[in-house]
Amino acid sequence: MRQRENIASAPATVAFIDIAGFSAISDVYGDAAALDVLEIFESMVGDALSDYEPPIKWIGDEAMLSFPEPGTAIQVLGPLLQACRKEPRLPLTRTGLNHGPVVRRAGDLFGSTVNVAARIAALASPGQLLATQPVAEAAAARGILVRDLGMVELRSVAGEVALYEIELAPSADPAWIDPVCKMHAPYSSYRRAAPEGPWFCSPQCEEAYRRSPQTYTLPR
């Protein structure tokens, strides 16, 4: 591989945030419904970043964000994630953060810091924010609840990474997460008749789960 000389790099806090049940919404309710959800989410992300840089890029329903340091990321994502939890039209989000050196090129970011942040976001459960130690320390310094998850293996990342769960928004109760679209109950519009088993936001999600339960992972 050809080596590049003098690649400029600087530290940044990279965040990936996506809609946990986006693909299922498209499958069960149709592309138009999924697009409506995405537009709501895009608008909320835009509002949260109104005083900061816009997202580096969108990858489908996932936003890639960059902040100069962990404290700024916490300051911006706290209100955003809380607003997402309060928005009844949005499923739960998943978020991953990492801080370290990045390479900037043509308005995009590259490097292992970015790769680790993306892998962390993919590992997060619906409603969960996972981060590396520098971000966790910044959150703890602000009195935010941080849980040490220990050393974790990430796909395509050499070695284990120390991960932390940061509670910027109220924790999601797994028993109240729709396994299909990842909406969080209780729901005023629809309640499952039987008291046992998963909860669903609508008859459509319950029917989709009944037809193919192996397609949908129950929240843990």
XYZ file of N, CA, C and O in Angstrom, residues 11-176:
664
model
N -7.827 15.900 16.842
C -8.807 15.170 17.640
C -10.224 15.677 17.405
O -10.450 16.855 17.128
N -11.175 14.762 17.506
C -12.593 15.105 17.391
C -13.403 14.038 18.103
O -12.948 12.909 18.292
N -14.591 14.424 18.521
C -15.544 13.456 19.066
C -16.544 13.143 17.964
O -17.256 14.023 17.493
N -16.562 11.886 17.543
C -17.401 11.453 16.431
C -18.605 10.694 16.985
O -18.464 9.838 17.861
N -19.774 11.025 16.483
C -21.005 10.380 16.927
C -21.769 9.838 15.731
O -21.853 10.488 14.681
N -22.317 8.653 15.899
C -23.266 8.094 14.950
C -24.575 7.872 15.698
O -24.590 7.304 16.782
N -25.680 8.321 15.104
C -26.992 8.148 15.716
C -27.976 7.746 14.627
O -28.002 8.361 13.555
N -28.731 6.678 14.890
C -29.694 6.226 13.891
C -31.014 5.826 14.531
O -31.161 5.834 15.747
N -31.988 5.496 13.679
C -33.304 5.060 14.121
C -33.287 3.541 14.194
O -33.082 2.869 13.176
N -33.511 2.998 15.374
C -33.324 1.563 15.577
C -34.260 0.713 14.724
O -33.878 -0.356 14.257
N -35.494 1.146 14.488
C -36.446 0.308 13.762
C -36.763 0.787 12.366
O -37.827 0.465 11.823
N -35.843 1.516 11.740
C -36.161 2.160 10.468
C -36.486 1.160 9.363
O -37.469 1.316 8.629
N -35.680 0.113 9.207
C -35.915 -0.865 8.143
C -37.256 -1.563 8.333
O -37.983 -1.807 7.359
N -37.588 -1.885 9.580
C -38.861 -2.556 9.847
C -40.044 -1.651 9.522
O -41.077 -2.125 9.046
N -39.911 -0.359 9.772
C -40.996 0.570 9.440
C -41.266 0.543 7.949
O -42.413 0.497 7.503
N -40.191 0.542 7.160
C -40.349 0.480 5.713
C -41.007 -0.821 5.283
O -41.900 -0.842 4.428
N -40.582 -1.938 5.878
C -41.123 -3.245 5.502
C -42.586 -3.393 5.886
O -43.384 -3.943 5.119
N -42.947 -2.931 7.090
C -44.294 -3.160 7.617
C -45.279 -2.085 7.172
O -46.425 -2.380 6.808
N -44.852 -0.824 7.168
C -45.769 0.282 6.904
C -45.566 0.925 5.533
O -46.373 1.744 5.117
N -44.473 0.592 4.861
C -44.231 1.142 3.535
C -43.190 2.242 3.536
O -42.887 2.845 4.573
N -42.642 2.508 2.367
C -41.562 3.486 2.231
C -42.012 4.904 2.579
O -41.231 5.697 3.110
N -43.262 5.242 2.268
C -43.738 6.598 2.559
C -43.751 6.852 4.065
O -43.361 7.930 4.528
N -44.176 5.858 4.845
C -44.186 6.013 6.302
C -42.771 6.129 6.837
O -42.495 6.934 7.737
N -41.852 5.330 6.288
C -40.462 5.400 6.726
C -39.864 6.760 6.401
O -39.103 7.327 7.199
N -40.206 7.305 5.235
C -39.694 8.620 4.862
C -40.226 9.699 5.800
O -39.496 10.626 6.172
N -41.489 9.589 6.199
C -42.046 10.555 7.158
C -41.257 10.527 8.461
O -40.935 11.581 9.035
N -40.948 9.329 8.964
C -40.175 9.189 10.197
C -38.788 9.786 10.026
O -38.282 10.499 10.903
N -38.160 9.501 8.893
C -36.813 10.023 8.646
C -36.810 11.549 8.606
O -35.897 12.189 9.155
N -37.811 12.144 7.995
C -37.859 13.601 7.905
C -38.041 14.236 9.281
O -37.476 15.298 9.560
N -38.825 13.597 10.138
C -38.957 14.087 11.512
C -37.605 14.049 12.214
O -37.188 15.011 12.874
N -36.915 12.921 12.073
C -35.612 12.740 12.708
C -34.590 13.738 12.159
O -33.846 14.367 12.926
N -34.555 13.913 10.847
C -33.627 14.866 10.232
C -33.879 16.280 10.749
O -32.931 17.027 11.022
N -35.134 16.644 10.892
C -35.469 17.981 11.384
C -35.006 18.167 12.829
O -34.465 19.239 13.181
N -35.176 17.143 13.647
C -34.758 17.240 15.044
C -33.247 17.326 15.162
O -32.718 18.095 15.976
N -32.520 16.561 14.346
C -31.064 16.651 14.337
C -30.630 18.044 13.886
O -29.729 18.661 14.476
N -31.267 18.559 12.844
C -30.935 19.898 12.362
C -31.163 20.965 13.410
O -30.344 21.879 13.579
N -32.275 20.874 14.138
C -32.563 21.842 15.197
C -31.513 21.773 16.304
O -31.073 22.806 16.826
N -31.110 20.555 16.666
C -30.125 20.393 17.750
C -28.771 20.966 17.362
O -28.008 21.421 18.226
N -28.479 20.962 16.070
C -27.174 21.430 15.599
C -27.224 22.848 15.042
O -26.284 23.281 14.391
N -28.298 23.576 15.327
C -28.466 24.897 14.718
C -27.339 25.857 15.077
O -27.009 26.758 14.287
N -26.738 25.698 16.251
C -25.642 26.574 16.664
C -24.268 25.926 16.459
O -23.259 26.459 16.919
N -24.261 24.772 15.778
C -23.013 24.038 15.575
C -22.879 23.690 14.093
O -23.665 24.147 13.266
N -21.894 22.894 13.779
C -21.732 22.449 12.396
C -22.850 21.474 12.037
O -23.340 20.734 12.885
N -23.284 21.470 10.758
C -24.283 20.476 10.342
C -23.679 19.078 10.373
O -22.463 18.918 10.540
N -24.515 18.042 10.235
C -23.962 16.687 10.206
C -22.883 16.537 9.129
O -22.972 17.154 8.061
N -21.862 15.752 9.427
C -20.853 15.463 8.416
C -21.502 14.820 7.204
O -21.229 15.168 6.062
N -22.406 13.854 7.471
C -23.149 13.233 6.381
C -24.281 12.385 6.953
O -24.302 12.059 8.144
N -25.209 12.049 6.060
C -26.271 11.097 6.364
C -26.001 9.817 5.599
O -25.665 9.849 4.414
N -26.148 8.683 6.275
C -25.999 7.372 5.649
C -27.331 6.668 5.858
O -27.554 5.996 6.869
N -28.273 6.865 4.937
C -29.624 6.361 5.149
C -30.266 7.093 6.308
O -30.394 8.318 6.296
N -30.655 6.338 7.338
C -31.279 6.959 8.505
C -30.267 7.305 9.586
O -30.654 7.742 10.671
N -28.988 7.135 9.314
C -27.947 7.376 10.319
C -27.218 8.690 10.059
O -26.772 8.955 8.942
N -27.104 9.502 11.108
C -26.375 10.761 11.015
C -24.985 10.592 11.615
O -24.837 10.018 12.699
N -23.989 11.093 10.914
C -22.615 11.117 11.425
C -22.306 12.554 11.829
O -22.376 13.476 11.002
N -21.988 12.767 13.094
C -21.748 14.090 13.640
C -20.322 14.191 14.148
O -19.696 13.182 14.489
N -19.814 15.401 14.241
C -18.464 15.630 14.757
C -18.467 16.854 15.657
O -19.088 17.882 15.334
N -17.765 16.741 16.774
C -17.645 17.831 17.742
C -16.179 17.992 18.119
O -15.410 17.019 18.058
N -15.774 19.176 18.527
C -14.354 19.381 18.840
C -13.877 18.618 20.064
O -12.703 18.266 20.158
N -14.776 18.366 21.024
C -14.376 17.646 22.229
C -15.598 16.988 22.853
O -16.737 17.322 22.512
N -15.392 16.021 23.766
C -16.523 15.270 24.316
C -17.571 16.118 25.019
O -18.768 15.821 24.925
N -17.149 17.173 25.724
C -18.109 17.996 26.442
C -19.137 18.622 25.522
O -20.332 18.704 25.865
N -18.699 19.083 24.368
C -19.633 19.668 23.403
C -20.599 18.620 22.881
O -21.796 18.883 22.714
N -20.094 17.418 22.624
C -20.965 16.338 22.161
C -22.051 16.036 23.182
O -23.237 15.881 22.830
N -21.668 15.967 24.452
C -22.641 15.724 25.515
C -23.664 16.851 25.583
O -24.869 16.631 25.729
N -23.192 18.078 25.454
C -24.064 19.250 25.535
C -25.108 19.254 24.421
O -26.261 19.650 24.634
N -24.723 18.823 23.223
C -25.646 18.831 22.087
C -26.548 17.600 22.085
O -27.766 17.704 21.874
N -25.975 16.438 22.337
C -26.742 15.200 22.220
C -27.724 15.002 23.369
O -28.748 14.331 23.198
N -27.451 15.581 24.536
C -28.383 15.451 25.648
C -29.782 15.930 25.286
O -30.749 15.157 25.329
N -29.944 17.195 24.901
C -31.273 17.673 24.517
C -31.844 16.935 23.302
O -33.056 16.700 23.243
N -30.988 16.566 22.347
C -31.480 15.875 21.155
C -32.073 14.513 21.514
O -33.195 14.179 21.091
N -31.349 13.717 22.276
C -31.834 12.383 22.606
C -33.064 12.441 23.511
O -33.968 11.613 23.396
N -33.112 13.424 24.408
C -34.296 13.585 25.236
C -35.508 13.963 24.377
O -36.624 13.463 24.602
N -35.293 14.834 23.395
C -36.388 15.223 22.501
C -36.857 14.029 21.666
O -38.066 13.860 21.435
N -35.924 13.208 21.229
C -36.291 12.021 20.451
C -37.139 11.065 21.286
O -38.097 10.469 20.784
N -36.792 10.906 22.569
C -37.555 10.021 23.428
C -38.982 10.549 23.647
O -39.925 9.772 23.822
N -39.152 11.865 23.646
C -40.468 12.461 23.886
C -41.329 12.524 22.617
O -42.539 12.757 22.718
N -40.708 12.331 21.461
C -41.438 12.431 20.195
C -42.189 11.117 19.927
O -41.578 10.090 19.644
N -43.529 11.125 20.004
C -44.277 9.873 19.886
C -44.234 9.244 18.500
O -44.588 8.071 18.346
N -43.786 9.989 17.498
C -43.745 9.435 16.142
C -42.422 8.759 15.823
O -42.277 8.166 14.749
N -41.459 8.827 16.750
C -40.136 8.260 16.499
C -39.912 6.972 17.282
O -40.223 6.905 18.471
N -39.344 5.961 16.634
C -38.842 4.803 17.386
C -37.628 5.216 18.218
O -37.146 6.355 18.122
N -37.121 4.289 18.999
C -35.922 4.557 19.784
C -34.712 4.737 18.877
O -34.651 4.187 17.774
N -33.756 5.515 19.346
C -32.515 5.736 18.600
C -31.382 4.916 19.213
O -31.461 4.472 20.358
N -30.333 4.742 18.435
C -29.103 4.107 18.914
C -27.957 5.067 18.635
O -27.884 5.661 17.553
N -27.045 5.192 19.597
C -25.979 6.184 19.465
C -24.639 5.602 19.901
O -24.569 4.875 20.895
N -23.591 5.930 19.152
C -22.234 5.552 19.516
C -21.300 6.738 19.391
O -21.393 7.501 18.424
N -20.408 6.923 20.382
C -19.469 8.040 20.379
C -18.057 7.546 20.664
O -17.852 6.633 21.457
N -17.119 8.218 20.034
C -15.705 7.941 20.272
C -14.933 9.232 20.085
O -15.314 10.089 19.277
N -13.857 9.395 20.835
C -13.016 10.586 20.716
C -11.590 10.164 20.389
O -11.054 9.229 20.982
N -10.989 10.865 19.424
C -9.616 10.561 19.042
C -9.235 11.295 17.766
O -10.012 12.119 17.250
N -8.061 11.009 17.227
C -7.615 11.696 16.009
C -8.421 11.265 14.789
O -8.769 10.095 14.643
N -8.731 12.231 13.935
C -9.439 11.958 12.686
C -8.715 12.650 11.536
O -8.000 13.635 11.739
N -8.923 12.135 10.354
C -8.390 12.739 9.140
C -9.551 13.387 8.392
O -10.577 12.744 8.149
N -9.391 14.660 8.055
C -10.439 15.383 7.346
C -10.087 15.471 5.864
O -8.966 15.822 5.501
N -11.074 15.134 5.026
C -10.856 15.187 3.576
C -12.177 15.473 2.888
O -13.133 14.729 3.038
N -12.227 16.571 2.147
C -13.400 16.944 1.348
C -14.684 16.930 2.172
O -15.715 16.421 1.733
N -14.617 17.486 3.363
C -15.800 17.582 4.206
C -16.194 16.312 4.918
O -17.218 16.267 5.590
N -15.375 15.269 4.787
C -15.660 13.992 5.433
C -14.576 13.676 6.450
O -13.524 14.328 6.477
N -14.826 12.686 7.294
C -13.869 12.259 8.305
C -13.497 10.802 8.075
O -14.346 9.987 7.703
N -12.226 10.480 8.336
C -11.735 9.121 8.154
C -10.834 8.753 9.329
O -10.382 9.607 10.079
N -10.580 7.469 9.462
C -9.634 6.998 10.464
C -10.261 6.023 11.440
O -11.476 5.786 11.453
N -9.418 5.463 12.279
C -9.878 4.440 13.214
C -10.868 4.990 14.237
O -11.763 4.268 14.691
N -10.738 6.257 14.603
C -11.696 6.862 15.535
C -13.108 6.799 14.975
O -14.070 6.478 15.687
N -13.238 7.094 13.694
C -14.540 7.048 13.025
C -15.042 5.605 12.952
O -16.220 5.323 13.224
N -14.160 4.685 12.587
C -14.559 3.282 12.461
C -15.065 2.723 13.787
O -16.077 2.009 13.834
N -14.360 3.045 14.878
C -14.776 2.551 16.191
C -16.117 3.150 16.590
O -16.999 2.444 17.119
N -16.333 4.424 16.333
C -17.617 5.051 16.663
C -18.766 4.379 15.918
O -19.844 4.145 16.486
N -18.538 4.043 14.654
C -19.582 3.379 13.869
C -19.880 1.989 14.415
O -21.043 1.578 14.498
N -18.842 1.253 14.798
C -19.039 -0.095 15.351
C -19.768 -0.030 16.691
O -20.593 -0.893 17.003
N -19.469 0.978 17.481
C -20.133 1.131 18.776
C -21.629 1.398 18.574
O -22.475 0.821 19.261
N -21.962 2.273 17.622
C -23.366 2.575 17.364
C -24.117 1.326 16.916
O -25.268 1.098 17.311
N -23.477 0.499 16.094
C -24.118 -0.725 15.620
C -24.350 -1.713 16.756
O -25.269 -2.535 16.698
N -23.520 -1.633 17.797
C -23.634 -2.531 18.941
C -24.715 -2.093 19.926
O -25.243 -2.900 20.690
N -25.055 -0.801 19.907
C -26.001 -0.257 20.886
C -27.391 -0.850 20.711
O -27.836 -1.128 19.599
N -28.078 -1.039 21.817
C -29.461 -1.496 21.803
C -30.385 -0.297 21.563
O -29.974 0.860 21.733
N -31.637 -0.547 21.166
C -32.579 0.570 21.005
C -32.676 1.404 22.281
O -32.835 0.875 23.377
N -32.524 2.710 22.127
C -32.588 3.629 23.255
C -31.284 3.795 24.003
O -31.233 4.531 24.991
N -30.221 3.165 23.537
C -28.959 3.160 24.285
C -27.914 4.052 23.615
O -27.850 4.156 22.386
N -27.083 4.696 24.447
C -25.910 5.434 23.989
C -24.688 4.756 24.575
O -24.572 4.624 25.801
N -23.772 4.336 23.706
C -22.514 3.728 24.122
C -21.362 4.630 23.707
O -21.420 5.279 22.662
N -20.312 4.662 24.524
C -19.191 5.556 24.239
C -17.915 5.004 24.842
O -17.934 4.107 25.689
N -16.804 5.573 24.390
C -15.496 5.213 24.922
C -15.158 6.081 26.129
O -15.899 7.000 26.489
N -14.024 5.815 26.733
C -13.697 6.423 28.028
C -13.644 7.949 28.026
O -14.166 8.564 28.961
N -13.026 8.614 27.045
C -12.982 10.081 27.119
C -14.375 10.717 27.167
O -14.580 11.716 27.867
N -15.314 10.143 26.429
C -16.677 10.674 26.432
C -17.356 10.365 27.765
O -18.063 11.204 28.334
N -17.141 9.164 28.280
C -17.723 8.784 29.563
C -17.222 9.680 30.684
O -17.989 10.076 31.573
N -15.933 10.014 30.663
C -15.373 10.880 31.693
C -15.994 12.276 31.634
O -16.270 12.897 32.671
N -16.220 12.780 30.411
C -16.839 14.100 30.270
C -18.270 14.086 30.793
O -18.728 15.047 31.422
N -18.985 12.982 30.553
C -20.356 12.873 31.046
C -20.391 12.771 32.568
O -21.187 13.443 33.240
N -19.524 11.936 33.138
C -19.482 11.765 34.593
C -19.142 13.069 35.283
O -19.668 13.373 36.364
N -18.256 13.880 34.676
C -17.883 15.162 35.266
C -19.059 16.128 35.342
O -19.048 17.064 36.149
N -20.066 15.887 34.518
C -21.268 16.723 34.525
C -22.391 16.111 35.358
O -23.529 16.568 35.297
N -22.088 15.045 36.080
C -23.080 14.422 36.945
C -24.043 13.509 36.218
O -25.084 13.141 36.767
N -23.712 13.112 34.990
C -24.580 12.234 34.199
C -24.274 10.786 34.555
O -23.110 10.415 34.733
N -25.306 9.961 34.622
C -25.128 8.560 34.990
C -24.349 7.817 33.911
O -24.705 7.848 32.723
N -23.262 7.142 34.324
C -22.412 6.372 33.422
C -22.259 4.966 33.983
O -22.003 4.797 35.181
N -22.419 3.957 33.126
C -22.254 2.564 33.541
C -21.070 1.961 32.796
O -21.005 2.022 31.569
N -20.143 1.371 33.537
C -18.971 0.726 32.953
C -19.377 -0.657 32.452
O -19.809 -1.514 33.223
N -19.242 -0.895 31.154
C -19.606 -2.178 30.552
C -18.410 -3.097 30.360
O -18.554 -4.211 29.849
N -17.228 -2.633 30.760
C -16.038 -3.454 30.641
C -15.438 -3.428 29.241
O -15.779 -2.587 28.413
N -14.534 -4.368 28.993
C -13.868 -4.463 27.703
C -14.737 -5.268 26.732
O -15.232 -6.346 27.072
N -14.913 -4.737 25.536
C -15.828 -5.332 24.565
C -15.122 -5.485 23.223
O -14.376 -4.595 22.794
N -15.354 -6.593 22.556
C -14.844 -6.794 21.205
C -15.779 -6.142 20.199
O -16.993 -6.293 20.281
N -15.193 -5.420 19.243
C -15.955 -4.794 18.174
C -15.561 -5.429 16.850
O -14.385 -5.728 16.619
N -16.530 -5.605 15.981
C -16.263 -6.232 14.687
C -15.251 -5.422 13.889
O -15.362 -4.206 13.760
N -14.248 -6.109 13.362
C -13.209 -5.520 12.506
C -12.329 -4.508 13.234
O -11.666 -3.697 12.585
N -12.316 -4.559 14.574
C -11.455 -3.676 15.363
C -10.499 -4.550 16.166
O -10.936 -5.442 16.909
N -9.205 -4.312 16.013
C -8.213 -5.120 16.714
C -8.234 -4.821 18.206
O -8.249 -3.663 18.622
N -8.225 -5.865 19.024
C -8.219 -5.687 20.467
C -9.597 -5.332 21.000
O -10.553 -5.113 20.251
N -9.703 -5.302 22.316
C -10.950 -4.947 22.967
C -10.985 -3.458 23.300
O -9.936 -2.819 23.454
N -12.181 -2.932 23.421
C -12.386 -1.505 23.687
C -13.208 -1.363 24.967
O -14.216 -2.060 25.145
N -12.773 -0.461 25.854
C -13.541 -0.178 27.068
C -14.776 0.634 26.696
O -14.669 1.715 26.112
N -15.966 0.104 27.005
C -17.208 0.766 26.638
C -18.003 1.163 27.872
O -17.940 0.501 28.916
N -18.766 2.239 27.706
C -19.588 2.781 28.787
C -20.964 3.136 28.221
O -21.076 3.608 27.083
N -21.989 2.912 29.033
C -23.331 3.370 28.691
C -23.568 4.695 29.402
O -23.325 4.822 30.609
N -24.020 5.685 28.643
C -24.260 7.020 29.186
C -25.746 7.327 29.077
O -26.333 7.237 27.998
N -26.355 7.711 30.186
C -27.794 7.937 30.214
C -28.092 9.416 29.998
O -28.370 10.164 30.944
N -28.058 9.830 28.739
C -28.424 11.207 28.404
C -29.935 11.375 28.326
O -30.450 12.486 28.455
N -30.638 10.277 28.057
C -32.098 10.265 28.048
C -32.554 9.110 28.926
O -31.770 8.210 29.223
N -33.805 9.121 29.366
C -34.289 8.022 30.221
C -34.051 6.659 29.580
O -34.267 6.483 28.377
N -33.609 5.704 30.369
C -33.347 4.369 29.850
C -34.643 3.732 29.360
O -35.709 3.918 29.945
N -34.525 2.974 28.278
C -35.683 2.268 27.735
C -35.857 0.945 28.455
O -34.894 0.206 28.670
N -37.089 0.639 28.847
C -37.398 -0.638 29.474
C -37.561 -1.681 28.373
O -38.477 -1.569 27.543
N -36.708 -2.701 28.317
C -36.799 -3.698 27.238
C -38.171 -4.349 27.132
O -38.600 -4.722 26.040
N -38.873 -4.479 28.255
C -40.183 -5.127 28.231
C -41.230 -4.289 27.497
O -42.289 -4.801 27.134
N -40.931 -3.002 27.271
C -41.893 -2.106 26.637
C -41.435 -1.631 25.265
O -41.910 -0.617 24.761
